[in-house]
Structures are given as C-alpha cells and as structure tokens.
Amino acid sequence: MAELRNQTIHPYTDLLLHDMGPGLADNLGEGNATGAEWRTPPLWSIGLTPGVSRTGEAYLHDGRARTLDEAILWHDGEGAASREAFRAMSVSDRAALIAFLKSL
Ligand code: HEM
C-alpha cells in the first residue's frame, strides 16, 4: 500500500545481539549466538504489556523481571553502563524514565 511506504518508525531497538553477561546467560548457544547473547527487543509498545500479557508483567527472555525497573537492573555486559546510569539516577529521574517506557 502506497500510504505505508517511506514511513519513519521508532521501534527503540537496534535489533542486534548483545552480550548481557553471565547473570542473563542460559549457556545454550544458538547458531552464531553464544549463551550470553540476546537480541534487544523493541521497547516500542512495552507499556501495553500489563494489559495484554496473560501472565502479567514478565520481561527479559525468560520473563524473570516483574517490573521494568527489574529488567533494567538485570542489564550486565554490554548493558552494564545503562544499568549503572539507572542506579545513579535520582528517584524522580527514574520515575520519568519508567513513565517514558510505559508511554511507548
Ligand atoms: C537506558 C537504557 C536502556 C533501557 C531503559 C533498557 C530497557 C530494557 C528493557 C525494559 C528490557 C526488557 C524488554 C522486554 O522484556 O521486552 C530490555 C532488554 C534488553 N536490553 Fe535494554 N535497555 C537499555 C539499554 C541497553 C543497552 C545499552 C543494551 C546493549 C548494548 C541493551 C540490551 C538489551 C537486551 C539484549 C535485552 C534483552 C535481554 C533478555 O531478553 O534477556 N539495553 N532493555
């Protein structure tokens, strides 16, 4: 459909595999991916999770994170700097980031 061509979208992912450290590793390699590498999922629409997921909120590849805060705090390896930035934020900045994620 012509209307759908050439649109700019913001999926909030680079769609790449990243080494997320031993805490998130399942040590089961798949193809070229090691057991510590995961694809960055699109954060676009993540705010709808509580309304559409039958099991409630469950983030990360195995659903271990029950909140967005927990999902961010599990970041390690290539995501460690983001986790530390989140940890260092003021309470109000954290709340603003979570509100932003829920708005996507
Ligand atoms: C402020 C920065 C960041 C925020 C707010 C953020 C947030 C999130 C959230 C909420 C999830 C869970 C998504 C879901 O379960 O659907 C996630 C997963 C993930 N993020 Fe980030 N992230 C950030 C930075 C990064 C960086 C810098 C990397 C890597 C270079 C990264 C790599 C990943 C990967 C690979 C996953 C999937 C992990 C898994 O399934 O176990 N993130 N992120």
Coordinates of C-alpha atoms in Angstrom, one line a residue, residues 9-18 38-44:
I9 CA 9.3 4.3 12.7
H10 CA 10.9 4.4 16.2
P11 CA 11.0 0.8 17.4
Y12 CA 13.5 1.6 20.2
T13 CA 15.8 -1.3 19.4
D14 CA 18.9 -1.8 17.3
L15 CA 17.8 -5.4 16.6
L16 CA 21.3 -6.7 17.4
L17 CA 22.6 -9.4 19.6
H18 CA 24.4 -8.2 22.7
W38 CA 20.3 -11.8 23.4
R39 CA 18.6 -9.7 20.8
T40 CA 17.5 -6.2 22.0
P41 CA 13.7 -6.5 21.8
P42 CA 11.7 -3.5 20.5
L43 CA 10.7 -1.3 23.5
W44 CA 8.0 0.1 21.3

